[in-house]
Amino acid sequence: MKFTDLFVQRPVLATVISLVILVLGLKAFEDLQIRQYPVMETGIITIATTYPGASPTNVQGYVTQPIQQMVAQTEGVDYMLSESTMGMSTITLYLKLDYSTDKALTEVLSLVQQVKYRLPQGVQDSSILKSSSQSPVVYISFASEGLEAQQISDFVSRVAQPIFSTVNGVNNIQLLGQKDFAMRIWLDPLKMAGNGISAEDVENAIKKNNAVSAAGRLKNNLIEININAHTDLQDISQFENIVVRQNKGKFIKISDVATVELGSDNYDDMVFSNGKKNITVAISNTSDSNPLDVIKGIYGVMDDVIGSLPPTMTATVIYDSTEYITASIDDVLHTFVEALVIVIIVVFMFLGAFRAILIPIITIPLSIIGTLFLMLSLGFSINLLTLLAMVLAISLVVDDAIVVVENTFRHLEEGAAPFDAAVLSAREIAGPVITMTITLAAVYAPIGFMGGLTGKLFTEFAFTLAGSVIISGIIALTLSPMMCSKMLSKESLETPLVKKIDTVLEALKNKYNKLLSYLLDNRAFVWPVAATILISLVYMFVNTAQELAPQEDQGVVLAMGTGPNYANTDYVYKYSNPIVEVFTKNPETKMTMAVNGYKNNSTFFGLDVLKPWDERDRTAQQLIKDMQIELQTMPGLQLYTFSPPDLPGTPQGLPFQMVIKSPIDSYETMYQYAENLKVAAEKSGKFIFSKNDLKINKPQIEINIDRDKAAQLGVTASAIGDVLKVFLSEGFINYFSLNGRSYQVISEVKQLDRLDRKALENYYVKSVSGAMVPMSSIVSVKQTIQPSAVNQFQQLNSAMIEGKMMPGVSIGEAYAFMQAKAKEILPASYTIDSSGQLRQFLQEGQSLLVTFALAFIIIFLVLAAQFESFRDPCVILTTVPLSIFGAMLPLYFGVATLNIYTEVGLVTLVGLISKHGILIVDFANGLQRQGMDRREAILEAASIRLRPVLMTTAAMVVGVLPLVTASGAGAESRFSIGLVISVGMTVGTLFTLFILPMIYSYFAEDHANKVEHALPA
């Protein structure tokens, strides 16, 4: 190809092309966004509906079922979970990747509105929230030695929360340990009975005397005056003086039958940070926002929050998730610099001349910077994956320039002048360079067009790497030949170092030539070797541990604990203190947080925030393992430690979440099957911890009415229900105003009057005649057990088996075992499903294998078009499965797992190893056309191309060593892809140098006798 002559003849033109690439890239760098992962939307919609005092089964039947049946028709839902607990229905809709959360939210709001009429009286309006599937990006604690929890909570909700909500990208602000003010009416059942006061009397009196009125205004021809009628109550004394009834001229007031105090709306969850009780703000970002920008905005308003704090209050950032993101990006940048230095050294070791190494080395910054312009044009960002692509690109982009320089060296050694050597070299190498560039770029096309999470994550990685390769190809055909003509000379080959390197490489080439000649003479052995390798490859693929992504050290350890279903927050607090002590005694610990009563009263959640990566000896995974051993011996709570999800779009929780569901069986029947599966998991040795989320051990009081006797005494069922609701449900009656905000008025009997079922003997019900009738005379009471929560998955009764795998056991291995056990244990009416990380793994698990096959086909077609042959591509690609065999060896032996990073590394190998075959086969075809037979041509071509093949392999393998030796934040993913490429390239190059020539000698086109048909004139 002679078009490259233009750039050697016109050096200014060649220089201008590269400068344009440089300028566009530098300008793009200013506008590119920096973030952790590519932009993606992973939405969750939560519908929370309160039905105070209702049992889980009643909540499910009367609230959850009608709502979820209606919202199930929402577009874009991947799956739906529902949980019905005491007084609360929670329905969670997990949206498909990149489906608009706002669009789904609008639809859900409309559908819930349509079903309101079907809900029982007393059900409060649903709270419908959208969120991302990510954990909160930051936890900020507010503590004070002198203020009550209600006062701290009030400050946070009045001052801090509004300030934080102004930050762009903030989605949800949750107050852990929130205790809002409430007017508590602590009723005395015996005093009420003695005064002839019923629960309904108290409730009605409060509603009638504490009412908000819109009084309107006075208006005449000239003026108008607004009216504010103080019909509501605002302090304790006003509530105490509410007249409930008048008895013979005597007023019976609230204070006569109850104690009134300004208390808290709940006394359940308790939050501690570094051992101090506090209110913690958990801030989540929107699904499409950049966490780095959100955190920057939060720190920007922290001064306003701190400046508004009362004198005794402090605000402390407990956990900032972007520290991991920032550390990961910094580590990748350090890896980038290390790889750059290593590649420069490798190139110098092969060329020996400073002028010569400048030609391929200058390709690196030009290609990387030029790629930034392509990234901006395609809407990409600078993130962990595009930076990883740039690290790999360092070793890739020098390949084409190395080939040009090495070929120019060869012509100089043969006596050509520098200008002529550059022209001849560029002509000879233009075809292979174009082919290699197109081939390597084409291998990433299938990844770029994949769907799902893997496609979303690696599209930017693939196109960034492909873009850098294309730009390097342009530079290799324009700037590199021109620089060779100006900078290389015969004198540059005469230095002692160059001669020494040439002597070593020439000796190596001669030994290689002799060995290859011997192998070509005994080429038949290639078939059993290849067959053995291919069979072994299939076996390794099937038996290698698989997971979605390797576990990263994110600088935090999470802990969850579950107490007995009868436990309350005081119980959890008692048994969680030793857990915090385990956190605190670790020298790696920076801060701790403990939430007692997380989501429900019997659950504990803890954070062990670790010191920076370079300040500790143990990784998060080591700490998780060590702490799990210690926590397992602690009484009172079932405890487990884990790390946050490693990929975006995964809800927080245990990595293994398998769901069993049935359309017909009761929860009691399902519980037995779920327990059998849990026991199988425990006995398998594959799980550190496993649990069944369906528990049927929550104590429940069953109250049955003797309706005949009640009718004789004039007591209605609704009157009995009103007594229980007002005394025990902790439901609010209405609102009162305090400092410009509304708070709940809550009635309830004191704790001494609700300790056990004997307390019901002191409750009285008013009959229609006004007489106070003891409730114990018309009801029977017995204690039973029930599920603490009844769950449904996709509207079917369900139970979830959750677990954490043993070290060395992958999620794929664990699922295969549990799937087999489910077939043994479950009846035919049951089906299994998945949630969380397991669902992601199953959805994404096979997608890259399909992509790998597609990449192989695309490269084959590209090569067939380039070589105008279907046989030559087969020869070139024979070494691909052989190099994959090499890459699979460390995975099979447990050095790493088969995950999305190693699979992308395998796809990358397809293109990398094909480059070597292209170099050798293209040159061998040319030698055939000059009259050599296939054996002579491939022997000569392989010997001549040995140097560039070894140079490009060394540059690639040594260039990714910083990935293999990486430590700190995000090291596991870098290690995975670096390991596959380094081992695969090393083994694949050996096969290319020895196996490919033998395959060529069997199957290559006979170009010496190939007839070229001329076109008619």
Coordinates of N, CA and C in Angstrom, one line a residue, residues 136-140 163-173 281-285 291-306 317 320 322:
P136 N -26.8 4.2 50.9 CA -26.6 5.7 51.1 C -25.1 6.0 50.8
V137 N -24.9 7.2 50.3 CA -23.5 7.6 49.9 C -22.8 8.2 51.1
V138 N -23.6 8.6 52.1 CA -22.9 9.2 53.3 C -23.8 9.1 54.5
Y139 N -23.2 8.8 55.7 CA -23.9 8.8 57.0 C -23.3 10.0 57.8
I140 N -24.2 10.8 58.3 CA -23.7 11.9 59.2 C -24.5 11.9 60.5
I163 N -31.4 21.8 54.3 CA -30.1 22.2 53.7 C -29.5 21.1 52.8
F164 N -29.5 19.9 53.3 CA -29.0 18.8 52.5 C -29.8 18.6 51.3
S165 N -31.1 18.8 51.4 CA -32.0 18.5 50.2 C -31.8 19.5 49.1
T166 N -31.1 20.6 49.3 CA -30.8 21.6 48.2 C -29.7 21.1 47.3
V167 N -28.9 20.1 47.8 CA -27.8 19.6 47.0 C -28.3 18.9 45.7
N168 N -27.9 19.2 44.6 CA -28.3 18.6 43.4 C -27.9 17.1 43.4
G169 N -28.8 16.3 43.1 CA -28.5 14.8 43.0 C -29.0 14.1 44.3
V170 N -29.3 14.8 45.3 CA -29.8 14.1 46.5 C -31.2 13.6 46.3
N171 N -31.4 12.3 46.6 CA -32.7 11.7 46.4 C -33.5 11.5 47.7
N172 N -32.9 10.8 48.6 CA -33.7 10.4 49.8 C -32.8 10.7 51.0
I173 N -33.4 11.4 52.0 CA -32.7 11.6 53.3 C -33.4 10.9 54.4
V281 N -28.1 10.8 59.9 CA -28.7 11.1 58.6 C -28.1 10.3 57.5
A282 N -28.9 9.5 56.8 CA -28.4 8.6 55.7 C -28.9 9.2 54.4
I283 N -27.9 9.7 53.6 CA -28.3 10.4 52.4 C -28.0 9.5 51.2
S284 N -29.0 9.3 50.3 CA -28.9 8.6 49.1 C -29.0 9.5 47.9
N285 N -28.3 9.1 46.8 CA -28.3 10.0 45.6 C -29.3 9.4 44.6
P291 N -22.2 10.3 42.4 CA -21.9 10.4 43.8 C -20.8 11.3 44.2
L292 N -19.8 11.5 43.3 CA -18.7 12.4 43.6 C -19.3 13.8 43.7
D293 N -20.1 14.2 42.7 CA -20.7 15.5 42.7 C -21.6 15.8 43.9
V294 N -22.4 14.7 44.3 CA -23.3 14.8 45.4 C -22.6 15.0 46.7
I295 N -21.5 14.2 46.9 CA -20.8 14.4 48.2 C -20.1 15.7 48.2
K296 N -19.6 16.2 47.1 CA -19.0 17.5 47.0 C -20.0 18.6 47.4
G297 N -21.2 18.4 46.9 CA -22.2 19.4 47.3 C -22.6 19.3 48.7
I298 N -22.6 18.1 49.3 CA -22.9 18.0 50.7 C -21.9 18.6 51.6
Y299 N -20.6 18.4 51.3 CA -19.5 19.0 52.0 C -19.6 20.5 51.9
G300 N -20.1 21.0 50.7 CA -20.2 22.4 50.5 C -21.2 23.1 51.4
V301 N -22.3 22.4 51.8 CA -23.3 23.0 52.7 C -23.1 22.6 54.1
M302 N -22.1 21.7 54.4 CA -21.8 21.3 55.8 C -21.5 22.5 56.7
D303 N -20.8 23.5 56.2 CA -20.5 24.7 57.0 C -21.8 25.4 57.5
D304 N -22.8 25.4 56.6 CA -24.1 26.0 56.9 C -24.8 25.2 58.1
V305 N -24.7 23.9 58.0 CA -25.3 23.1 59.0 C -24.6 23.2 60.3
I306 N -23.2 23.2 60.3 CA -22.4 23.3 61.5 C -22.6 24.6 62.1
V317 N -19.2 13.2 60.1 CA -19.4 12.3 59.0 C -18.8 11.0 59.4
D320 N -18.3 8.0 54.4 CA -18.4 8.6 53.1 C -18.0 7.6 52.0
T322 N -17.7 7.8 48.9 CA -16.9 8.3 47.8 C -15.4 8.2 48.1

